[in-house]
Coordinates of C-alpha atoms in Angstrom, one line a residue:
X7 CA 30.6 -17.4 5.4
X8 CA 28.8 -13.8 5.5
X9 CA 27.2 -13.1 8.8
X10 CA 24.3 -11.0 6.9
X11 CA 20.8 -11.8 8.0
X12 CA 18.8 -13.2 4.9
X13 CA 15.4 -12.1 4.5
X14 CA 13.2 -13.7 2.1
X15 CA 9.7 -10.9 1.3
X16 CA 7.2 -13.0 -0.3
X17 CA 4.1 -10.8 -1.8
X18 CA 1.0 -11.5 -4.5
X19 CA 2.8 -9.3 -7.5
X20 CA 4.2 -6.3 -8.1
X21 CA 1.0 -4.8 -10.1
X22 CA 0.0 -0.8 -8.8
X23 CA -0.5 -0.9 -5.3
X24 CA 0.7 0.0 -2.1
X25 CA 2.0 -2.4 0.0
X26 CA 4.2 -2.9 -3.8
X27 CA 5.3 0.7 -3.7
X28 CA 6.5 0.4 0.1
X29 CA 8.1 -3.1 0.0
X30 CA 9.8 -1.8 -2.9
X31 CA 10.8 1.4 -1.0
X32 CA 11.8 -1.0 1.8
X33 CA 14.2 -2.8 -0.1
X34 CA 16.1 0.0 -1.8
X35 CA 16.7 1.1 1.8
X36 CA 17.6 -1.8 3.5
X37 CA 20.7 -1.6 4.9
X38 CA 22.6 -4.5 2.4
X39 CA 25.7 -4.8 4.7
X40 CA 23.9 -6.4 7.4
X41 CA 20.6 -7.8 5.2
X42 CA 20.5 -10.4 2.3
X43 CA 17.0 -9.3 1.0
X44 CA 15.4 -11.9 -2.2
X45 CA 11.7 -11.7 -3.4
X46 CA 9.3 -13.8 -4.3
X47 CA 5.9 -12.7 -6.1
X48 CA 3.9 -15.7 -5.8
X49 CA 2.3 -14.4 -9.5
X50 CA 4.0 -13.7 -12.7
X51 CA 3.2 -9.5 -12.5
X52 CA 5.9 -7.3 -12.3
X53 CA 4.9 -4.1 -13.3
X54 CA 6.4 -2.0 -10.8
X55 CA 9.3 -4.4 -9.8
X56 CA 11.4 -2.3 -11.8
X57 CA 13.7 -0.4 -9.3
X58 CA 14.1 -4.1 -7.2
X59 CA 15.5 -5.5 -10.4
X60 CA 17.9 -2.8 -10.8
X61 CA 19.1 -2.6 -7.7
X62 CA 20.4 -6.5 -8.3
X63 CA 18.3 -7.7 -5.7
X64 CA 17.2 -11.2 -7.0
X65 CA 13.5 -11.8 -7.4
X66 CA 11.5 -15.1 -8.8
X67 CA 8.4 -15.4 -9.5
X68 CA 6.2 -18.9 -8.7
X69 CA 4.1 -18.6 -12.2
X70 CA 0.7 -18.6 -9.8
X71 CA -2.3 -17.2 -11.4
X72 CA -4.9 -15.2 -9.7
X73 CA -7.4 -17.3 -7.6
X74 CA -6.4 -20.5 -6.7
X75 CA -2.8 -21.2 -6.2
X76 CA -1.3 -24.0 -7.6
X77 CA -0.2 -27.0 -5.3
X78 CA 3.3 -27.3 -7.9
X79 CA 3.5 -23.5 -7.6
X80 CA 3.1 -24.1 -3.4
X81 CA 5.5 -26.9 -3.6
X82 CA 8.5 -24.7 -5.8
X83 CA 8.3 -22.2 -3.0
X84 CA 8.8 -24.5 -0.5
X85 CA 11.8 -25.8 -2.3
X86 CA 13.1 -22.4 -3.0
X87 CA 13.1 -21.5 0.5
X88 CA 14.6 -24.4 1.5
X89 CA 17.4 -23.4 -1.0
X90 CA 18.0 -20.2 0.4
X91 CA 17.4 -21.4 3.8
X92 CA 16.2 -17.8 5.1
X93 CA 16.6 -16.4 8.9
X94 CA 13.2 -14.2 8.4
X95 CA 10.3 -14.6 5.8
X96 CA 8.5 -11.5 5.2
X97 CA 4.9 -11.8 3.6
X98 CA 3.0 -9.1 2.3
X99 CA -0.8 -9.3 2.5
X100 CA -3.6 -12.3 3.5
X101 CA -2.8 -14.4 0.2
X102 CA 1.0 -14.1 0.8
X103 CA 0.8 -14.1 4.7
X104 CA -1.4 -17.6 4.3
X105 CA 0.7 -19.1 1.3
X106 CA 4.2 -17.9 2.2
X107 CA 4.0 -18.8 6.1
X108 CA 2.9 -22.4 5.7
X109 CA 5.6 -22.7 3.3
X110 CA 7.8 -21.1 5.7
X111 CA 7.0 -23.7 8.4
X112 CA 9.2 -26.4 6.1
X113 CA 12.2 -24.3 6.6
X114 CA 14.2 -24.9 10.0
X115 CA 15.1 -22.0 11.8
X116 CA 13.3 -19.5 9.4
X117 CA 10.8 -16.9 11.6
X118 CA 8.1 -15.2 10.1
X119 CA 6.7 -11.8 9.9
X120 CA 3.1 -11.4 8.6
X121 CA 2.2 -8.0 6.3
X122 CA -1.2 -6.6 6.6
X123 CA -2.2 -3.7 4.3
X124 CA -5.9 -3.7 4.4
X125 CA -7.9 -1.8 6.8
X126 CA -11.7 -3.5 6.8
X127 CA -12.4 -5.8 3.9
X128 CA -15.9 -5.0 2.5
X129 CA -17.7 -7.7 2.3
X130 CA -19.6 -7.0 -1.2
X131 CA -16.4 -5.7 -2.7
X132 CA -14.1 -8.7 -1.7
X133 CA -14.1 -12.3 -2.4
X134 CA -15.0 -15.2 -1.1
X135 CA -11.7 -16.7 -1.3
X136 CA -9.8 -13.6 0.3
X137 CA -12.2 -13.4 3.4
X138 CA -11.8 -17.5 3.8
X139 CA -7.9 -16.5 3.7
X140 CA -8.1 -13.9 6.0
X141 CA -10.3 -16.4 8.5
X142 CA -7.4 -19.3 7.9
X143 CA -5.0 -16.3 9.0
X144 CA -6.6 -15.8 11.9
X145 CA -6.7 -19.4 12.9
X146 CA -2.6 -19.4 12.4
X147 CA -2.1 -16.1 13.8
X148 CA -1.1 -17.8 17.1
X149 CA 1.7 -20.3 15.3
X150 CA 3.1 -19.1 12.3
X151 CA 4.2 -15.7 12.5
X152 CA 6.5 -14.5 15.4
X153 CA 5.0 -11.1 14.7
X154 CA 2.6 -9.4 12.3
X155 CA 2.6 -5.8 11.2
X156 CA -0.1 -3.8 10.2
X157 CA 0.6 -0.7 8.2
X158 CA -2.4 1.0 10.6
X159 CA -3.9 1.7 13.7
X160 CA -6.9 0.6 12.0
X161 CA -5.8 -2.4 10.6
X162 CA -4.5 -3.6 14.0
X163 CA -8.3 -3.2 15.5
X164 CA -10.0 -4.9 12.3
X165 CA -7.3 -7.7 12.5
X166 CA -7.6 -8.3 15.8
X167 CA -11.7 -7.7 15.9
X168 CA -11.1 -10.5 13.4
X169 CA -9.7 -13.0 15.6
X170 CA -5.7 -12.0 14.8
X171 CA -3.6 -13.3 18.2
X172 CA -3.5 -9.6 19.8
X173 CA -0.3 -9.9 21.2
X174 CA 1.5 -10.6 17.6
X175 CA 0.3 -7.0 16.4
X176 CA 2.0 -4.4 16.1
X177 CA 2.2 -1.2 13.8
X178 CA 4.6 0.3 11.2
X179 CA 3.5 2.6 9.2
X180 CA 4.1 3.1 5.6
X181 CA 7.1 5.9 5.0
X182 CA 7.7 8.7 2.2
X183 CA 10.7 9.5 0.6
X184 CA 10.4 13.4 1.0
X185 CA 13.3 13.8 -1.2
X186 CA 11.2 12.4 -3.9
X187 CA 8.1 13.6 -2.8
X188 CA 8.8 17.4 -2.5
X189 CA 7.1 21.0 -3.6
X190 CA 8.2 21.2 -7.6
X191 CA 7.2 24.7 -8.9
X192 CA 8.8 23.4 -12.5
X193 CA 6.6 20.1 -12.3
X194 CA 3.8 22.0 -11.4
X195 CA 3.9 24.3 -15.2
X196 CA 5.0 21.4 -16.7
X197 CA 2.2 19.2 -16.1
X198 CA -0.6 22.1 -16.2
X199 CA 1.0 23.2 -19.7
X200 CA 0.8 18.6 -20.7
X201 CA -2.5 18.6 -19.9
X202 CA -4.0 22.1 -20.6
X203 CA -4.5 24.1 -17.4
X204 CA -3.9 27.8 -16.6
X205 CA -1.5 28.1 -14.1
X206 CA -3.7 29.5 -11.6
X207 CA -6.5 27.6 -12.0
X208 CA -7.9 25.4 -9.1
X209 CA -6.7 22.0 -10.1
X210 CA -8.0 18.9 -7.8
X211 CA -6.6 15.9 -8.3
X212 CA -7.0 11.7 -7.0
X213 CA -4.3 9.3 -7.8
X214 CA -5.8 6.2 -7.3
X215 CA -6.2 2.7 -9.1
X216 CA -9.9 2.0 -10.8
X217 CA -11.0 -0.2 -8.1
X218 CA -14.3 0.0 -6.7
X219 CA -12.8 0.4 -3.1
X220 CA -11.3 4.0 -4.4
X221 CA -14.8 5.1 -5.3
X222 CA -14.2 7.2 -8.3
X223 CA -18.2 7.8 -9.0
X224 CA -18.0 9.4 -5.5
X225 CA -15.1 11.8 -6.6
X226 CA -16.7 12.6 -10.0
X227 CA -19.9 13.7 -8.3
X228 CA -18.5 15.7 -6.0
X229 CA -16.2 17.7 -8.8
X230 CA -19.8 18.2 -10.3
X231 CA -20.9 19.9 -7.7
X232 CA -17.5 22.1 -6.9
X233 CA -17.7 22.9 -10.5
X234 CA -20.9 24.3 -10.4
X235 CA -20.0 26.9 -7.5
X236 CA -15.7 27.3 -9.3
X237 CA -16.8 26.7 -13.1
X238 CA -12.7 27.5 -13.7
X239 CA -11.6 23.9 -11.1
X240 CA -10.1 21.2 -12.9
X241 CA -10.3 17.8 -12.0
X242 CA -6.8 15.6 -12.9
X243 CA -7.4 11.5 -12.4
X244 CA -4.6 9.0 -12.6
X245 CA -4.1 5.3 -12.4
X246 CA -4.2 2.2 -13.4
X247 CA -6.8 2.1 -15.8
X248 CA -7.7 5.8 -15.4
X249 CA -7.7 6.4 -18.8
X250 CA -10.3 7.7 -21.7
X251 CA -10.4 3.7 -23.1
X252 CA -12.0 3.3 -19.4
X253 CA -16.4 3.5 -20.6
X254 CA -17.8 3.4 -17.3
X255 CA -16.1 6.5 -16.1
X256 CA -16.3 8.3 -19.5
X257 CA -19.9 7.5 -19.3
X258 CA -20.1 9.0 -16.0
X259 CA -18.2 12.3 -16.2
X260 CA -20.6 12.8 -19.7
X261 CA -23.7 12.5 -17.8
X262 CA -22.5 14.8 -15.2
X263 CA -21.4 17.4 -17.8
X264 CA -17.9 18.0 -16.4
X265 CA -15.9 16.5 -19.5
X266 CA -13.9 19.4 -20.2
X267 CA -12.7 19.9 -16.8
X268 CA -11.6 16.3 -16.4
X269 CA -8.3 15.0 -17.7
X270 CA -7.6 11.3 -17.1
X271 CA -3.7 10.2 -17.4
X272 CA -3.5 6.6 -17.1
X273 CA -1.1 5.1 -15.2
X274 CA 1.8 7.1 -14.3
X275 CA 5.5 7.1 -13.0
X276 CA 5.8 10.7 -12.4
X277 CA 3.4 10.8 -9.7
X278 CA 5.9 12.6 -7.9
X279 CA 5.0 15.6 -10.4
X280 CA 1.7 14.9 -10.9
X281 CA 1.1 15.8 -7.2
X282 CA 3.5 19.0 -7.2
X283 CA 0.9 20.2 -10.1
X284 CA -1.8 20.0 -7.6
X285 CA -3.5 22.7 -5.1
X286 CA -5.7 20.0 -3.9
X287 CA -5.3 16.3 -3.3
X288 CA -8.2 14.0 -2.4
X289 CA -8.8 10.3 -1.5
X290 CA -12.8 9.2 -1.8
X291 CA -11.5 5.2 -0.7
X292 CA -14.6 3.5 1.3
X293 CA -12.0 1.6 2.7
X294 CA -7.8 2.3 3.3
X295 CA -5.1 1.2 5.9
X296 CA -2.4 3.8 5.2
X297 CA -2.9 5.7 2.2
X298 CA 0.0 6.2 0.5
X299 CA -1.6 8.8 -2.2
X300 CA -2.2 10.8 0.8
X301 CA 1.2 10.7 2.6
X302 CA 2.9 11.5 -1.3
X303 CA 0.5 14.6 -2.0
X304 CA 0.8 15.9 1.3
X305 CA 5.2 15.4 1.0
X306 CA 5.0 17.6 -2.1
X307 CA 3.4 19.9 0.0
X308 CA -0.2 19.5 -1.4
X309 CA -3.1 19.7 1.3
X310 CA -5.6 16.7 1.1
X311 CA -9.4 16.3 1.3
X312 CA -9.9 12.7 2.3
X313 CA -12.4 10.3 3.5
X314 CA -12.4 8.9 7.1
X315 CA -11.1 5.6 6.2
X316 CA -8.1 3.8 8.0
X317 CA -5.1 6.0 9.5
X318 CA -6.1 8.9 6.8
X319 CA -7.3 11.3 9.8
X320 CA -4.5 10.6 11.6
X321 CA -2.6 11.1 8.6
X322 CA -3.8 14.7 8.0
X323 CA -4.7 15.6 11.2
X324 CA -4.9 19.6 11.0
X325 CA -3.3 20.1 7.7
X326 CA -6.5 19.5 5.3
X327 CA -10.2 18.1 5.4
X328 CA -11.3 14.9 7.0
X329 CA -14.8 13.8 5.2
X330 CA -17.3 11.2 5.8
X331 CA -16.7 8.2 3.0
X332 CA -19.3 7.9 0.3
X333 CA -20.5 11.0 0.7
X334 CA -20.4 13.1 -2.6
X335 CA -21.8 16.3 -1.4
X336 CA -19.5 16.0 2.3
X337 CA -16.3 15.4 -0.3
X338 CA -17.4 18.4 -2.3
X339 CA -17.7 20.7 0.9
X340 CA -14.3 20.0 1.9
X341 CA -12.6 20.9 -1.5
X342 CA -14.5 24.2 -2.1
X343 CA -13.2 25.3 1.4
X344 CA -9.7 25.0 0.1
X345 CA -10.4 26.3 -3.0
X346 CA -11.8 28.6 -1.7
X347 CA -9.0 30.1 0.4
X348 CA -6.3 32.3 -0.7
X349 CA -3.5 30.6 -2.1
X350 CA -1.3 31.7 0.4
X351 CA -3.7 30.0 3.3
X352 CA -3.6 26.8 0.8
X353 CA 0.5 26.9 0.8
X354 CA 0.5 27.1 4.6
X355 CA -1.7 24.0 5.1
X356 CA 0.6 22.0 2.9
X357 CA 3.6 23.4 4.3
X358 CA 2.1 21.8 7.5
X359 CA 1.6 18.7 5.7
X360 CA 5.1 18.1 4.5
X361 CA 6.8 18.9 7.7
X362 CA 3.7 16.0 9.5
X363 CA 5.0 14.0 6.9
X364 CA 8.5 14.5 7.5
X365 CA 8.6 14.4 11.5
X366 CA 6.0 11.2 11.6
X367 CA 6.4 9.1 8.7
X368 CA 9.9 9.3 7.5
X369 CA 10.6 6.3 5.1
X370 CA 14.2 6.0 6.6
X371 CA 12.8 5.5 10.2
X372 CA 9.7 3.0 8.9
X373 CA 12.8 0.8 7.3
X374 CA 15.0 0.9 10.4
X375 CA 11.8 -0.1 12.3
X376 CA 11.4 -3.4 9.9
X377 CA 15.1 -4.4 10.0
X378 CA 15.1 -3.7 14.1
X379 CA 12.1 -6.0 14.0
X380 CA 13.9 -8.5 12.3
X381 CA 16.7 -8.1 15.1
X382 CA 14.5 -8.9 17.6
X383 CA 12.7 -12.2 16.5
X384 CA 16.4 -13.3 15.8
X385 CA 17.3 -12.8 19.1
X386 CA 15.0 -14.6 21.5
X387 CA 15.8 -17.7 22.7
X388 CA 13.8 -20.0 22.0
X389 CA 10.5 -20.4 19.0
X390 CA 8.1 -22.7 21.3
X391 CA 5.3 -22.7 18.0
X392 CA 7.6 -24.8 15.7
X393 CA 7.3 -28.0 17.1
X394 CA 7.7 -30.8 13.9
X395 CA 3.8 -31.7 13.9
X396 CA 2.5 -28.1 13.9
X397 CA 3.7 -28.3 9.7
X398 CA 0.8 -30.6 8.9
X399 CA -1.6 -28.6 11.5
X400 CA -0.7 -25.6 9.4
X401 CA -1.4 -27.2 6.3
X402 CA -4.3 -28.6 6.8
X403 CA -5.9 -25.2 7.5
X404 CA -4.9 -23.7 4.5
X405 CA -6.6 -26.4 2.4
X406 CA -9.7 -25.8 4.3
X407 CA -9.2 -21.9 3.4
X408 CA -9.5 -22.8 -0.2
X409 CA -6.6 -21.2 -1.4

């Protein structure tokens, strides 16, 4: 009988995102001679489970769509945990922390470890359901997870503003593979020469999903303005649905005159050499926990301009610009003072931000950090919150979430 401790990570899908990227940078570091990782995505997206599937770790889905789960969806994850019969369910985000650790609560033995990713959830950007979910979560906070992580400093305050059992919190914060994410002077003429640029022209970039939350208007505006003062900057956007089909942006980088000094990619899997091509990285997010398109550009040695949104100051700290969020002309400010610099005074900064990277928020450390977590919860003595009749408590409050 193998003495490996199984870990079942239950999360929404693997569409673009990050707490997908780092649960699937997670698992292709987990250390397999003591962990039995499986994955469940509660809905039938898998875009990026790519490297999970061929690392043979096995993944299901629950054929949920989004909104509203489905009570026979709820009731095959019950039965496929109780299959597995899991020491530690991992869940990542409110849907998947409120849906995965009722379910949990029909498996003896099995502990739980909540997964928050968000920072503050905005309340006209967000729906109804989500912030009922997140309210249910709060109510269980105190029973159903032996711990929860937050992927920020910030998230642990808003969580716990939120009503979140204080003592439960903790923080790990999302890691970068510096040996992907690395300084690529071949990248960098390859992608300038895909997409048209002069090598040494000022190229400004934001990887980032079209989502309202990443404020893309904000960005554009602001490379209006830099453009007017550095008429030779170009502007490079990529992302899920970041692409010319996309009306509302094309609309918006026509009125603002700046359409030959934008390229828009699309989704990408080279991101790795989309940011080496860069001299500037930005993130305009109104909201962000732990920004992994900051962490990446500033790996590949790329200093950032971003807004002050979650743990993205404390990401930067002195290596780039820290700027108010929604703030066009504030955003524009910070990336003419780096253009503005010499590029030797540009290559120091990001030579700051890969080694901050590298000393702080080395993906190797973050995964021991989950798996000595694990450890932990396995070893105390005794689980006073599972009593039998808790189950139905539990329940019963995720009905009354609506979800």
């Amino acid at each position: 009988m193998s003495d490996k401790v199984r870990v079942v990570h239950i999360i929404n899908s693997f569409e673009f995102g990050g707490a997908e990227s780092m649960l699937c940078n997670l698992l292709l570091r987990s250390d397999r001679r003591r962990f039995d990782p499986h994955v469940v995505a509660l809905i039938d997206d898998l875009r990026v489970a790519g490297p999970i599937v061929a690392a043979e770790i096995p993944l299901v889905t629950m054929g949920m769509k989004p909104g509203l789960p489905s009570p026979l969806a709820i009731v095959r994850l019950i039965r496929h945990l109780r299959r597995l019969r899991p020491a530690v369910v991992q869940t990542w985000m409110d849907h998947s922390n409120l849906i995965g650790g009722v379910a949990a609560r029909f498996v003896p033995g099995a502990r739980v470890v909540w997964g928050i990713h968000h920072s503050n959830h905005v309340a006209e950007l967000t729906k109804r359901t989500t912030l009922m979910t997140v309210g249910a979560c709060a109510r269980l906070s105190g029973r159903v997870p032996a711990r929860i992580v937050c992927c920020s400093e910030q998230s642990r305050v808003h969580y716990g503003q939120r009503g979140f059992t204080s003592e439960r919190l903790t923080v790990i914060p999302n890691g970068f593979d510096t040996d992907h994410f690395r300084p690529d002077a071949t990248a960098r003429l390859a992608i300038r020469q895909e997409i048209g640029v002069a090598p040494d022209a000022p190229l400004v970039g934001l990887v980032a999903r079209y989502d309202p939350v990443k404020d893309h208007a904000t960005f554009l505006r602001a490379a209006a303005i830099v453009h007017r003062e550095f008429p030779d900057a170009q502007f490079l956007m990529c992302g899920d649905k970041v692409d010319p089909s996309n009306a509302a942006l094309t609309q918006l980088i026509d009125s603002l005159g700046i359409g030959r000094a934008c390229h828009l990619l699309g989704p990408r899997r080279d991101v790795a050499r989309i940011y080496a091509a860069l001299d500037i990285s930005t993130s305009s997010s109104i909201s962000e926990a732990f920004p992994l398109a900051v962490g990446e550009a500033m790996a590949c040695g790329v200093p950032c301009v971003a807004t002050d949104v979650g743990d993205s100051a404390l990401m930067v700290g002195d290596t780039g610009m820290i700027v108010p969020p929604g703030d066009p002309g504030a955003l524009a400010a910070g990336m003419a003072e780096l253009i503005g610099m010499a590029p030797s005074g540009r290559a120091r900064l990001g030579g700051e931000a890969r080694r901050r990277v590298r000393d702080r928020f080395d993906l190797g450390t973050v995964t021991r950090r989950y798996e000595a977590l694990y450890e932990e919860i396995l070893g105390a003595e005794s689980n006073p919150d599972r009593a039998p009749e808790r189950v139905e408590d539990t329940a019963e409050v995720m009905i009354g979430a609506g979800s």
